[in-house]
Every structure is written in C-alpha cells, then in structure tokens.
mmCIF file of C-alpha atoms in Angstrom:
data_model
loop_
_atom_site.group_PDB
_atom_site.id
_atom_site.type_symbol
_atom_site.label_atom_id
_atom_site.label_comp_id
_atom_site.label_asym_id
_atom_site.label_seq_id
_atom_site.Cartn_x
_atom_site.Cartn_y
_atom_site.Cartn_z
ATOM 1 C CA MET A 1 -10.061 -91.676 35.332
ATOM 2 C CA SER A 2 -8.917 -89.876 38.395
ATOM 3 C CA GLU A 3 -11.390 -88.312 40.735
ATOM 4 C CA VAL A 4 -10.876 -85.069 42.591
ATOM 5 C CA GLN A 5 -13.078 -84.654 45.626
ATOM 6 C CA VAL A 6 -14.482 -81.133 45.844
ATOM 7 C CA ILE A 7 -15.016 -80.112 49.409
ATOM 8 C CA ASN A 8 -18.138 -77.974 49.645
ATOM 9 C CA ASN A 9 -19.661 -76.913 52.962
ATOM 10 C CA GLY A 10 -21.251 -73.868 51.421
ATOM 11 C CA VAL A 11 -18.789 -71.516 52.952
ATOM 12 C CA ASN A 12 -16.926 -69.077 50.673
ATOM 13 C CA VAL A 13 -13.589 -69.393 52.342
ATOM 14 C CA GLU A 14 -11.730 -67.406 49.752
ATOM 15 C CA ALA A 15 -13.999 -64.432 50.446
ATOM 16 C CA LEU A 16 -13.423 -64.748 54.173
ATOM 17 C CA LEU A 17 -9.607 -65.014 53.773
ATOM 18 C CA GLY A 18 -9.837 -62.015 51.414
ATOM 19 C CA ALA A 19 -11.758 -60.078 54.028
ATOM 20 C CA ARG A 20 -9.189 -60.926 56.654
ATOM 21 C CA GLU A 21 -6.432 -59.558 54.388
ATOM 22 C CA ALA A 22 -8.403 -56.485 53.448
ATOM 23 C CA LEU A 23 -9.333 -55.717 57.066
ATOM 24 C CA THR A 24 -5.827 -56.199 58.243
ATOM 25 C CA GLU A 25 -4.828 -53.362 55.860
ATOM 26 C CA ALA A 26 -7.911 -51.277 56.781
ATOM 27 C CA PRO A 27 -8.676 -51.772 60.464
ATOM 28 C CA ALA A 28 -11.338 -49.047 60.520
ATOM 29 C CA ALA A 29 -13.483 -51.165 58.156
ATOM 30 C CA ALA A 30 -13.395 -53.950 60.781
ATOM 31 C CA GLN A 31 -15.241 -51.767 63.288
ATOM 32 C CA PHE A 32 -18.828 -53.102 63.185
ATOM 33 C CA VAL A 33 -21.915 -52.067 65.231
ATOM 34 C CA TRP A 34 -24.639 -54.697 65.446
ATOM 35 C CA ARG A 35 -28.175 -53.415 66.037
ATOM 36 C CA ALA A 36 -31.600 -54.639 67.074
ATOM 37 C CA GLU A 37 -34.884 -52.756 67.466
ATOM 38 C CA SER A 38 -37.516 -54.066 69.777
ATOM 39 C CA GLU A 39 -41.100 -53.241 70.575
ATOM 40 C CA TRP A 40 -43.254 -54.511 73.438
ATOM 41 C CA GLN A 41 -46.417 -56.241 72.263
ATOM 42 C CA ASN A 42 -48.304 -57.349 75.376
ATOM 43 C CA GLY A 43 -47.388 -59.068 78.634
ATOM 44 C CA THR A 44 -43.956 -60.576 78.284
ATOM 45 C CA HIS A 45 -44.229 -60.734 74.484
ATOM 46 C CA THR A 46 -41.735 -58.538 72.596
ATOM 47 C CA ARG A 47 -40.987 -58.373 68.896
ATOM 48 C CA SER A 48 -37.469 -57.524 67.757
ATOM 49 C CA THR A 49 -36.504 -56.631 64.247
ATOM 50 C CA ILE A 50 -33.047 -57.058 62.727
ATOM 51 C CA ASN A 51 -31.886 -55.393 59.548
ATOM 52 C CA GLN A 52 -29.228 -52.759 59.485
ATOM 53 C CA PHE A 53 -25.719 -52.845 60.925
ATOM 54 C CA PHE A 54 -22.697 -50.646 60.583
ATOM 55 C CA GLY A 55 -19.598 -52.150 59.036
ATOM 56 C CA LEU A 56 -16.973 -51.778 56.252
ATOM 57 C CA GLY A 57 -17.154 -48.046 56.937
ATOM 58 C CA GLU A 58 -20.855 -47.525 56.287
ATOM 59 C CA MET A 59 -24.363 -48.499 57.307
ATOM 60 C CA GLN A 60 -25.328 -51.812 55.650
ATOM 61 C CA ASP A 61 -28.940 -52.473 54.860
ATOM 62 C CA ARG A 62 -30.086 -55.994 54.188
ATOM 63 C CA GLY A 63 -33.089 -54.808 52.145
ATOM 64 C CA LYS A 64 -35.311 -56.930 54.361
ATOM 65 C CA GLN A 65 -35.837 -57.497 58.066
ATOM 66 C CA PHE A 66 -36.044 -60.494 60.372
ATOM 67 C CA GLU A 67 -38.806 -60.306 62.959
ATOM 68 C CA ILE A 68 -38.152 -62.405 66.001
ATOM 69 C CA ASP A 69 -40.665 -62.816 68.879
ATOM 70 C CA THR A 70 -39.809 -63.624 72.491
ATOM 71 C CA ASP A 71 -42.224 -64.451 75.217
ATOM 72 C CA HIS A 72 -42.636 -66.662 78.284
ATOM 73 C CA PRO A 73 -44.263 -70.101 78.139
ATOM 74 C CA GLU A 74 -47.729 -70.938 79.425
ATOM 75 C CA VAL A 75 -46.507 -72.347 82.679
ATOM 76 C CA PHE A 76 -45.551 -68.772 83.512
ATOM 77 C CA ALA A 77 -49.100 -67.646 82.745
ATOM 78 C CA ALA A 78 -47.907 -66.056 79.514
ATOM 79 C CA GLU A 79 -49.062 -66.553 75.897
ATOM 80 C CA ASP A 80 -46.010 -68.456 74.546
ATOM 81 C CA LYS A 81 -45.762 -66.299 71.413
ATOM 82 C CA GLY A 82 -42.100 -67.028 71.002
ATOM 83 C CA ALA A 83 -39.011 -68.671 72.581
ATOM 84 C CA THR A 84 -37.952 -67.275 75.916
ATOM 85 C CA PRO A 85 -35.145 -64.739 75.930
ATOM 86 C CA VAL A 86 -32.750 -67.184 77.541
ATOM 87 C CA GLU A 87 -33.496 -69.787 74.885
ATOM 88 C CA MET A 88 -32.695 -67.132 72.283
ATOM 89 C CA VAL A 89 -29.168 -66.879 73.803
ATOM 90 C CA LEU A 90 -28.822 -70.654 73.281
ATOM 91 C CA VAL A 91 -29.934 -70.176 69.620
ATOM 92 C CA GLY A 92 -27.218 -67.556 69.214
ATOM 93 C CA LEU A 93 -24.581 -69.842 70.714
ATOM 94 C CA ALA A 94 -25.583 -72.776 68.578
ATOM 95 C CA GLY A 95 -25.621 -70.696 65.380
ATOM 96 C CA CYS A 96 -22.261 -69.125 66.131
ATOM 97 C CA LEU A 97 -20.426 -72.365 67.037
ATOM 98 C CA THR A 98 -22.040 -74.339 64.139
ATOM 99 C CA GLY A 99 -21.289 -71.636 61.545
ATOM 100 C CA GLY A 100 -17.770 -71.598 62.785
ATOM 101 C CA ILE A 101 -17.445 -75.330 62.454
ATOM 102 C CA ALA A 102 -18.536 -75.158 58.839
ATOM 103 C CA SER A 103 -16.130 -72.328 58.134
ATOM 104 C CA VAL A 104 -13.136 -73.999 59.738
ATOM 105 C CA ALA A 105 -14.023 -77.346 58.037
ATOM 106 C CA GLN A 106 -14.068 -75.627 54.652
ATOM 107 C CA ASN A 107 -10.738 -73.988 55.340
ATOM 108 C CA ARG A 108 -9.214 -77.333 56.386
ATOM 109 C CA GLY A 109 -10.682 -79.265 53.463
ATOM 110 C CA ILE A 110 -13.010 -81.390 55.546
ATOM 111 C CA GLN A 111 -16.390 -82.334 54.062
ATOM 112 C CA LEU A 112 -19.233 -82.100 56.626
ATOM 113 C CA HIS A 113 -22.299 -84.317 56.289
ATOM 114 C CA SER A 114 -24.265 -83.320 59.306
ATOM 115 C CA VAL A 115 -23.706 -81.158 62.362
ATOM 116 C CA LYS A 116 -26.329 -81.399 65.114
ATOM 117 C CA ALA A 117 -26.195 -80.021 68.656
ATOM 118 C CA THR A 118 -28.247 -80.260 71.780
ATOM 119 C CA LEU A 119 -27.807 -77.366 74.207
ATOM 120 C CA GLU A 120 -28.834 -77.537 77.900
ATOM 121 C CA ALA A 121 -28.657 -74.747 80.420
ATOM 122 C CA PRO A 122 -29.732 -75.235 84.056
ATOM 123 C CA MET A 123 -31.159 -72.225 85.799
ATOM 124 C CA ASP A 124 -32.538 -71.786 89.328
ATOM 125 C CA LEU A 125 -35.665 -69.596 89.185
ATOM 126 C CA ALA A 126 -35.025 -68.563 92.760
ATOM 127 C CA GLY A 127 -32.796 -65.870 91.141
ATOM 128 C CA ILE A 128 -35.164 -64.098 88.773
ATOM 129 C CA LEU A 129 -38.091 -64.513 91.136
ATOM 130 C CA GLY A 130 -36.187 -62.780 93.880
ATOM 131 C CA ILE A 131 -36.530 -65.742 96.283
ATOM 132 C CA ASP A 132 -32.810 -65.995 97.135
ATOM 133 C CA PRO A 133 -30.372 -63.116 96.564
ATOM 134 C CA GLU A 134 -27.406 -65.616 96.528
ATOM 135 C CA VAL A 135 -28.762 -67.298 93.381
ATOM 136 C CA ARG A 136 -27.796 -65.722 90.069
ATOM 137 C CA ASN A 137 -30.471 -64.734 87.566
ATOM 138 C CA GLY A 138 -28.820 -66.403 84.568
ATOM 139 C CA PHE A 139 -27.747 -69.912 83.645
ATOM 140 C CA LYS A 140 -25.639 -71.961 86.034
ATOM 141 C CA ALA A 141 -23.708 -73.223 83.004
ATOM 142 C CA ILE A 142 -24.257 -74.312 79.431
ATOM 143 C CA THR A 143 -23.494 -77.739 77.952
ATOM 144 C CA VAL A 144 -23.354 -78.132 74.144
ATOM 145 C CA ARG A 145 -23.290 -81.655 72.822
ATOM 146 C CA TYR A 146 -22.391 -82.006 69.123
ATOM 147 C CA GLN A 147 -23.038 -85.005 66.900
ATOM 148 C CA ILE A 148 -20.886 -84.453 63.792
ATOM 149 C CA ASP A 149 -20.718 -86.662 60.683
ATOM 150 C CA ALA A 150 -17.738 -85.662 58.495
ATOM 151 C CA ASP A 151 -15.004 -87.148 56.307
ATOM 152 C CA ALA A 152 -12.471 -86.801 59.097
ATOM 153 C CA THR A 153 -11.067 -88.559 62.099
ATOM 154 C CA GLU A 154 -12.501 -88.056 65.584
ATOM 155 C CA GLU A 155 -9.393 -85.972 66.408
ATOM 156 C CA GLU A 156 -9.854 -83.750 63.388
ATOM 157 C CA ILE A 157 -13.520 -83.272 64.252
ATOM 158 C CA ALA A 158 -12.638 -82.365 67.850
ATOM 159 C CA ALA A 159 -10.108 -79.867 66.536
ATOM 160 C CA LEU A 160 -12.744 -78.219 64.329
ATOM 161 C CA VAL A 161 -14.968 -77.676 67.291
ATOM 162 C CA ALA A 162 -12.133 -76.364 69.400
ATOM 163 C CA GLN A 163 -11.095 -73.854 66.765
ATOM 164 C CA SER A 164 -14.721 -72.715 66.340
ATOM 165 C CA GLN A 165 -14.961 -72.079 70.078
ATOM 166 C CA LYS A 166 -11.742 -70.112 69.980
ATOM 167 C CA ARG A 167 -13.137 -67.694 67.312
ATOM 168 C CA SER A 168 -16.736 -67.584 68.429
ATOM 169 C CA ALA A 169 -18.191 -64.203 69.225
ATOM 170 C CA VAL A 170 -21.195 -65.543 71.204
ATOM 171 C CA PHE A 171 -19.012 -68.046 73.083
ATOM 172 C CA ASP A 172 -16.901 -65.028 74.188
ATOM 173 C CA ILE A 173 -19.967 -62.967 75.078
ATOM 174 C CA ILE A 174 -21.323 -65.727 77.308
ATOM 175 C CA THR A 175 -18.100 -66.889 78.965
ATOM 176 C CA ASN A 176 -16.686 -63.411 79.604
ATOM 177 C CA PRO A 177 -18.282 -60.249 81.047
ATOM 178 C CA THR A 178 -19.561 -57.518 78.740
ATOM 179 C CA ASN A 179 -20.735 -54.142 79.895
ATOM 180 C CA VAL A 180 -24.392 -53.275 79.220
ATOM 181 C CA ASN A 181 -25.510 -49.666 79.486
ATOM 182 C CA VAL A 182 -29.330 -49.068 79.646
ATOM 183 C CA GLU A 183 -30.678 -45.582 79.013
ATOM 184 C CA VAL A 184 -34.261 -44.398 79.236
ATOM 185 C CA ASN A 185 -36.040 -41.537 77.389
ATOM 186 C CA LYS A 186 -32.887 -39.641 76.600
ATOM 187 C CA MET B 1 -70.194 -42.222 88.832
ATOM 188 C CA SER B 2 -66.647 -43.077 89.991
ATOM 189 C CA GLU B 3 -64.102 -44.594 87.683
ATOM 190 C CA VAL B 4 -61.623 -47.160 88.587
ATOM 191 C CA GLN B 5 -58.680 -47.394 86.281
ATOM 192 C CA VAL B 6 -57.724 -50.997 85.599
ATOM 193 C CA ILE B 7 -54.026 -51.397 84.927
ATOM 194 C CA ASN B 8 -53.520 -54.034 82.298
ATOM 195 C CA ASN B 9 -50.111 -54.700 80.742
ATOM 196 C CA GLY B 10 -51.100 -58.286 79.831
ATOM 197 C CA VAL B 11 -48.997 -59.706 82.685
ATOM 198 C CA ASN B 12 -50.612 -62.139 85.156
ATOM 199 C CA VAL B 13 -48.864 -60.845 88.203
ATOM 200 C CA GLU B 14 -51.032 -62.886 90.587
ATOM 201 C CA ALA B 15 -49.770 -66.002 88.929
ATOM 202 C CA LEU B 16 -46.162 -64.879 89.110
ATOM 203 C CA LEU B 17 -46.493 -63.961 92.769
ATOM 204 C CA GLY B 18 -48.181 -67.333 93.357
ATOM 205 C CA ALA B 19 -45.303 -69.052 91.599
ATOM 206 C CA ARG B 20 -42.788 -67.184 93.773
ATOM 207 C CA GLU B 21 -44.581 -68.336 96.899
ATOM 208 C CA ALA B 22 -44.969 -71.915 95.664
ATOM 209 C CA LEU B 23 -41.315 -72.171 94.556
ATOM 210 C CA THR B 24 -40.109 -70.685 97.837
ATOM 211 C CA GLU B 25 -41.860 -73.648 99.499
ATOM 212 C CA ALA B 26 -40.691 -76.161 96.904
ATOM 213 C CA PRO B 27 -37.164 -75.135 95.742
ATOM 214 C CA ALA B 28 -36.734 -78.256 93.652
ATOM 215 C CA ALA B 29 -39.487 -77.135 91.372
ATOM 216 C CA ALA B 30 -37.515 -73.963 90.637
ATOM 217 C CA GLN B 31 -34.705 -75.944 89.054
ATOM 218 C CA PHE B 32 -35.131 -75.424 85.350
ATOM 219 C CA VAL B 33 -33.125 -76.679 82.358
ATOM 220 C CA TRP B 34 -33.545 -74.693 79.154
ATOM 221 C CA ARG B 35 -32.859 -76.492 75.860
ATOM 222 C CA ALA B 36 -32.228 -75.845 72.224
ATOM 223 C CA GLU B 37 -31.600 -78.246 69.349
ATOM 224 C CA SER B 38 -29.639 -77.033 66.315
ATOM 225 C CA GLU B 39 -28.881 -78.467 62.905
ATOM 226 C CA TRP B 40 -26.482 -77.111 60.361
ATOM 227 C CA GLN B 41 -28.086 -76.349 56.996
ATOM 228 C CA ASN B 42 -25.356 -75.093 54.700
ATOM 229 C CA GLY B 43 -22.478 -72.599 55.007
ATOM 230 C CA THR B 44 -23.078 -70.511 58.105
ATOM 231 C CA HIS B 45 -26.821 -71.168 58.056
ATOM 232 C CA THR B 46 -28.040 -73.033 61.139
ATOM 233 C CA ARG B 47 -31.590 -73.842 62.190
ATOM 234 C CA SER B 48 -32.401 -74.084 65.882
ATOM 235 C CA THR B 49 -35.574 -75.497 67.312
ATOM 236 C CA ILE B 50 -37.046 -74.673 70.640
ATOM 237 C CA ASN B 51 -39.811 -76.629 72.393
ATOM 238 C CA GLN B 52 -39.215 -78.679 75.536
ATOM 239 C CA PHE B 53 -37.642 -77.492 78.753
ATOM 240 C CA PHE B 54 -37.407 -79.042 82.216
ATOM 241 C CA GLY B 55 -39.163 -77.300 85.067
ATOM 242 C CA LEU B 56 -41.623 -77.635 87.917
ATOM 243 C CA GLY B 57 -40.159 -81.117 88.430
ATOM 244 C CA GLU B 58 -40.869 -82.505 85.015
ATOM 245 C CA MET B 59 -40.252 -82.095 81.276
ATOM 246 C CA GLN B 60 -42.561 -79.403 79.829
ATOM 247 C CA ASP B 61 -43.657 -79.728 76.251
ATOM 248 C CA ARG B 62 -45.135 -76.709 74.455
ATOM 249 C CA GLY B 63 -46.941 -78.910 71.923
ATOM 250 C CA LYS B 64 -45.287 -76.852 69.176
ATOM 251 C CA GLN B 65 -41.846 -75.709 68.275
ATOM 252 C CA PHE B 66 -40.197 -72.482 67.373
ATOM 253 C CA GLU B 67 -37.701 -72.702 64.395
ATOM 254 C CA ILE B 68 -35.108 -69.931 64.366
ATOM 255 C CA ASP B 69 -32.527 -69.524 61.653
ATOM 256 C CA THR B 70 -29.149 -67.846 62.044
ATOM 257 C CA ASP B 71 -26.714 -66.972 59.266
ATOM 258 C CA HIS B 72 -24.193 -64.396 58.169
ATOM 259 C CA PRO B 73 -25.141 -61.429 55.940
ATOM 260 C CA GLU B 74 -24.220 -61.132 52.247
ATOM 261 C CA VAL B 75 -21.264 -58.886 52.906
ATOM 262 C CA PHE B 76 -19.625 -61.938 54.469
ATOM 263 C CA ALA B 77 -20.330 -63.910 51.297
ATOM 264 C CA ALA B 78 -23.081 -65.798 53.043
ATOM 265 C CA GLU B 79 -26.747 -66.286 52.131
ATOM 266 C CA ASP B 80 -28.353 -64.082 54.864
ATOM 267 C CA LYS B 81 -31.002 -66.685 55.795
ATOM 268 C CA GLY B 82 -31.425 -65.361 59.328
ATOM 269 C CA ALA B 83 -30.090 -62.858 61.813
ATOM 270 C CA THR B 84 -26.471 -63.297 62.842
ATOM 271 C CA PRO B 85 -25.859 -65.200 66.069
ATOM 272 C CA VAL B 86 -24.627 -62.001 67.778
ATOM 273 C CA GLU B 87 -27.812 -60.136 66.789
ATOM 274 C CA MET B 88 -29.748 -63.081 68.296
ATOM 275 C CA VAL B 89 -28.047 -62.257 71.616
ATOM 276 C CA LEU B 90 -29.356 -58.730 71.342
ATOM 277 C CA VAL B 91 -32.847 -60.077 70.662
ATOM 278 C CA GLY B 92 -32.633 -62.150 73.834
ATOM 279 C CA LEU B 93 -31.555 -59.111 75.847
ATOM 280 C CA ALA B 94 -34.317 -56.883 74.427
ATOM 281 C CA GLY B 95 -36.913 -59.527 75.107
ATOM 282 C CA CYS B 96 -35.742 -60.170 78.627
ATOM 283 C CA LEU B 97 -35.466 -56.518 79.733
ATOM 284 C CA THR B 98 -38.725 -55.570 78.023
ATOM 285 C CA GLY B 99 -40.726 -58.503 79.447
ATOM 286 C CA GLY B 100 -39.299 -57.556 82.845
ATOM 287 C CA ILE B 101 -40.413 -53.942 82.453
ATOM 288 C CA ALA B 102 -44.009 -55.082 81.690
ATOM 289 C CA SER B 103 -44.022 -57.409 84.656
ATOM 290 C CA VAL B 104 -42.628 -54.844 87.135
ATOM 291 C CA ALA B 105 -44.969 -52.172 85.792
ATOM 292 C CA GLN B 106 -47.974 -54.431 86.297
ATOM 293 C CA ASN B 107 -46.793 -55.215 89.882
ATOM 294 C CA ARG B 108 -46.435 -51.486 90.561
ATOM 295 C CA GLY B 109 -49.767 -50.533 89.003
ATOM 296 C CA ILE B 110 -48.233 -48.579 86.134
ATOM 297 C CA GLN B 111 -50.000 -48.636 82.770
ATOM 298 C CA LEU B 112 -47.605 -48.937 79.868
ATOM 299 C CA HIS B 113 -48.532 -47.574 76.433
ATOM 300 C CA SER B 114 -45.447 -48.324 74.453
ATOM 301 C CA VAL B 115 -41.976 -49.657 75.202
ATOM 302 C CA LYS B 116 -39.462 -49.427 72.366
ATOM 303 C CA ALA B 117 -35.716 -50.075 72.439
ATOM 304 C CA THR B 118 -32.753 -49.710 70.135
ATOM 305 C CA LEU B 119 -29.767 -51.839 70.978
ATOM 306 C CA GLU B 120 -26.295 -51.238 69.570
ATOM 307 C CA ALA B 121 -23.219 -53.350 70.132
ATOM 308 C CA PRO B 122 -19.812 -52.393 68.723
ATOM 309 C CA MET B 123 -17.507 -55.276 67.687
ATOM 310 C CA ASP B 124 -14.071 -55.221 66.160
ATOM 311 C CA LEU B 125 -13.889 -58.008 63.590
ATOM 312 C CA ALA B 126 -10.159 -58.242 64.071
ATOM 313 C CA GLY B 127 -11.075 -60.624 66.899
ATOM 314 C CA ILE B 128 -13.133 -63.285 65.119
ATOM 315 C CA LEU B 129 -11.001 -63.090 61.973
ATOM 316 C CA GLY B 130 -7.891 -63.765 63.935
ATOM 317 C CA ILE B 131 -6.183 -60.555 62.854
ATOM 318 C CA ASP B 132 -5.285 -59.289 66.367
ATOM 319 C CA PRO B 133 -5.096 -61.735 69.349
ATOM 320 C CA GLU B 134 -5.503 -58.799 71.733
ATOM 321 C CA VAL B 135 -9.025 -58.024 70.321
ATOM 322 C CA ARG B 136 -11.873 -59.936 71.917
ATOM 323 C CA ASN B 137 -14.245 -61.959 69.713
ATOM 324 C CA GLY B 138 -17.407 -60.556 71.254
ATOM 325 C CA PHE B 139 -19.037 -57.156 71.671
ATOM 326 C CA LYS B 140 -16.986 -54.319 73.181
ATOM 327 C CA ALA B 141 -20.140 -53.292 75.044
ATOM 328 C CA ILE B 142 -23.901 -53.040 74.524
ATOM 329 C CA THR B 143 -26.072 -49.887 74.742
ATOM 330 C CA VAL B 144 -29.811 -50.256 75.140
ATOM 331 C CA ARG B 145 -31.846 -47.075 74.596
ATOM 332 C CA TYR B 146 -35.501 -47.295 75.781
ATOM 333 C CA GLN B 147 -38.320 -44.978 74.734
ATOM 334 C CA ILE B 148 -41.161 -45.659 77.192
ATOM 335 C CA ASP B 149 -44.603 -44.085 77.222
ATOM 336 C CA ALA B 150 -46.427 -44.891 80.439
ATOM 337 C CA ASP B 151 -48.769 -43.346 83.015
ATOM 338 C CA ALA B 152 -45.866 -42.622 85.354
ATOM 339 C CA THR B 153 -43.226 -39.999 86.113
ATOM 340 C CA GLU B 154 -39.789 -40.146 84.550
ATOM 341 C CA GLU B 155 -38.386 -41.340 87.899
ATOM 342 C CA GLU B 156 -40.952 -44.125 88.144
ATOM 343 C CA ILE B 157 -40.143 -45.191 84.549
ATOM 344 C CA ALA B 158 -36.422 -45.176 85.271
ATOM 345 C CA ALA B 159 -37.081 -47.289 88.374
ATOM 346 C CA LEU B 160 -39.023 -49.864 86.307
ATOM 347 C CA VAL B 161 -36.115 -50.301 83.994
ATOM 348 C CA ALA B 162 -33.630 -50.513 86.862
ATOM 349 C CA GLN B 163 -35.663 -53.239 88.557
ATOM 350 C CA SER B 164 -36.010 -55.165 85.328
ATOM 351 C CA GLN B 165 -32.218 -55.092 84.867
ATOM 352 C CA LYS B 166 -31.767 -56.377 88.443
ATOM 353 C CA ARG B 167 -33.883 -59.431 87.739
ATOM 354 C CA SER B 168 -32.963 -60.082 84.128
ATOM 355 C CA ALA B 169 -31.536 -63.486 83.283
ATOM 356 C CA VAL B 170 -30.033 -62.377 79.936
ATOM 357 C CA PHE B 171 -28.587 -59.201 81.426
ATOM 358 C CA ASP B 172 -26.797 -61.404 83.980
ATOM 359 C CA ILE B 173 -25.657 -63.916 81.311
ATOM 360 C CA ILE B 174 -24.052 -61.086 79.303
ATOM 361 C CA THR B 175 -22.568 -59.021 82.071
ATOM 362 C CA ASN B 176 -21.146 -61.942 84.077
ATOM 363 C CA PRO B 177 -19.191 -65.002 83.000
ATOM 364 C CA THR B 178 -20.973 -68.326 82.453
ATOM 365 C CA ASN B 179 -19.145 -71.573 81.867
ATOM 366 C CA VAL B 180 -19.796 -73.275 78.551
ATOM 367 C CA ASN B 181 -18.793 -76.987 78.074
ATOM 368 C CA VAL B 182 -18.721 -78.236 74.526
ATOM 369 C CA GLU B 183 -18.633 -82.025 73.903
ATOM 370 C CA VAL B 184 -18.322 -83.823 70.562
ATOM 371 C CA ASN B 185 -19.617 -87.279 69.563
ATOM 372 C CA LYS B 186 -19.814 -88.665 73.084
#
C-alpha cells in the first residue's frame, strides 16, 4: 500500500488562486473598502463593530458583526475593558503574518503543526503624554518572534515567513506611511 | 440655589496629569513594552491573547487576558471566525483617537454626550494577491468621520479631535514608518 500525504492547513488555495486569476481579468472587483464603526462608551473605553465591507463590486455583509472593545489598563486609572489600541495593532500584525504563513505553506505543500508568535513593541510614554516633543507617540519598533513546527526544513520555514511578510497588508501599513484624514460633524 | 456643572467623561485626568509629572521626573518608568501572543488555529484563523506589558519599571499583569480572533471573510473561502487583520488596525485607530478625545475633553472641561466614528480604508487587492507589483499591500488611505455631540462649539469640538490626533500612538504608527523585525525559531 502506498500512502499519499494530504497537506491540509485549512486554507483553500484553489479558491485564492482562482480569485487571483479572476481579479487579474477584472481589476475593478479587486477594489475593496474596509470599514469599522466605533462608539465611545466611557472614559477611554470604545466599542468598535465590524461587519460590512465593499469588494467584488458590491457591499458585502457578513450577516453578523464582531464587537471589539479597546480601553486603557488600570495603571492608567482606566477600567481595562479591552486591550489597548496599540495592542490591537499587534493583534492585526500577528493575524496578518500568521494567516499569510498558513496560505503560503498550503500553496507550497508544507504541512504546518503549530505557528506561535510573541510580539513586543517598546514605546516611550514621554511621547503621548507630551513630556518630550522629540519622542514619537507610537512604537519605537516591533519584534515578532515565531516558533513554527512544520514538515519542512528550517530554510523552508524561514522562506514561508519571508513570503508572508512580502504580501502582508498590515506589515505594509506599519512599516510604510499611510495618510489618515479625520473629519468631524460633516 | 446655584448649580455647578460637573464634567464627567469617565476619564481620571488628575491621575493622568499626575502620571505625566511623575514620568517627567522618572523617565525610565515611561519606557513601556507592549506585548501580544498569537497562535494559529486553522486556515487564516489566528487567536491572539493580550495580558502582560512592561511599564513603570516592571512587568504588569492584568490578572486576566483578552482573546481576540482574526480571520478572513467567507468571500475569501475562509471561515470568518473574526475580523480581518486590516479591520483590526482600524479598530485600534478608532479606539486610540476616541479615547484621546475623551481625555482631552475632560482636561478642557467639555462634557461629551456621544462620540461615534465611521472608518473607511480603500485597498486594492492586486497588491496582496501579487497581481501588480506596483500596488501596495496595505490601505491606500484611511478616512475617519466623527459625529460628536458635546457641550461645546463646533470649533471646540474640532480642536478636541485635532489634539487627540496629535497625541495618538496608533495615528503615529499608521501615518509614519515603524521598523518590524521578524525572527523565526531562534
């Protein structure tokens, strides 16, 4: 009896490759608009809801919504009702890079067993507190440390991570500047 | 009988001003390190956990953790177990700007009644799908539209939002480049 190993990381690569082909033919369908709605609760506690987004030429509705709270921790005299906004950026980065690793692994026929990461981002609060105008408000840098168990060599695993970085939307948003326009009561 | 209006946005401004004074005297305590741990679940579904961070000279433990899932929606042939990673960045931005508005309003004696925002971020999927190397992976831009009801003039409300932007960590992270180092199995 011969055995054929089926690689399954839970990613439908055929659908993704099909989407790439379809969107190459129809570039208008590739124009997405991601959305979030947010509502102040109290203090630094805000609740955001995620559901609809525009894509494939029309508004997409998930038929459900994700509610995500952000707040400050108790050491800032806040109520700690959710992760801080800066931690939420780390969650986005972890999710984007990790989903990318699974997708690239599937495409390359590499079975993943576990993909864990620890993210650390130093920040000098002298920025946001207005103590020192020379200190930036955001992170000084971010370090992502992956521990990956997969049926692959160390070189193949490193290549997975590198390809995921290369195609990661959140990695791009953090490492390159993006314009943010804020409007009020218009 | 005279009436004194008590402004209460739920922000402990005295504590924040005290922190600013204390951290001005002790800059080492202002050095924070924010953390996230993430673990791949299946497909593009990743679960991140948020609890500890380093600050005020020592590791801070919330005594609880926030679990936050990210995934891709069903139109990408995924299981839609959480918001997408790019939507999570919008959640972070909304939370940071809105918490800042509440803090600045408290400091300026302005009573807020409601602070709602809609965020929209166009993205051309030709980037992440590798269709066109000239297209960036991330957002083209982000627009944040606030609807704010407060006991203040339109000018005072606009000034609140401007000051929040000026001190926002996530606004800085998105609008300016931040270095991201990714390590594997070290």
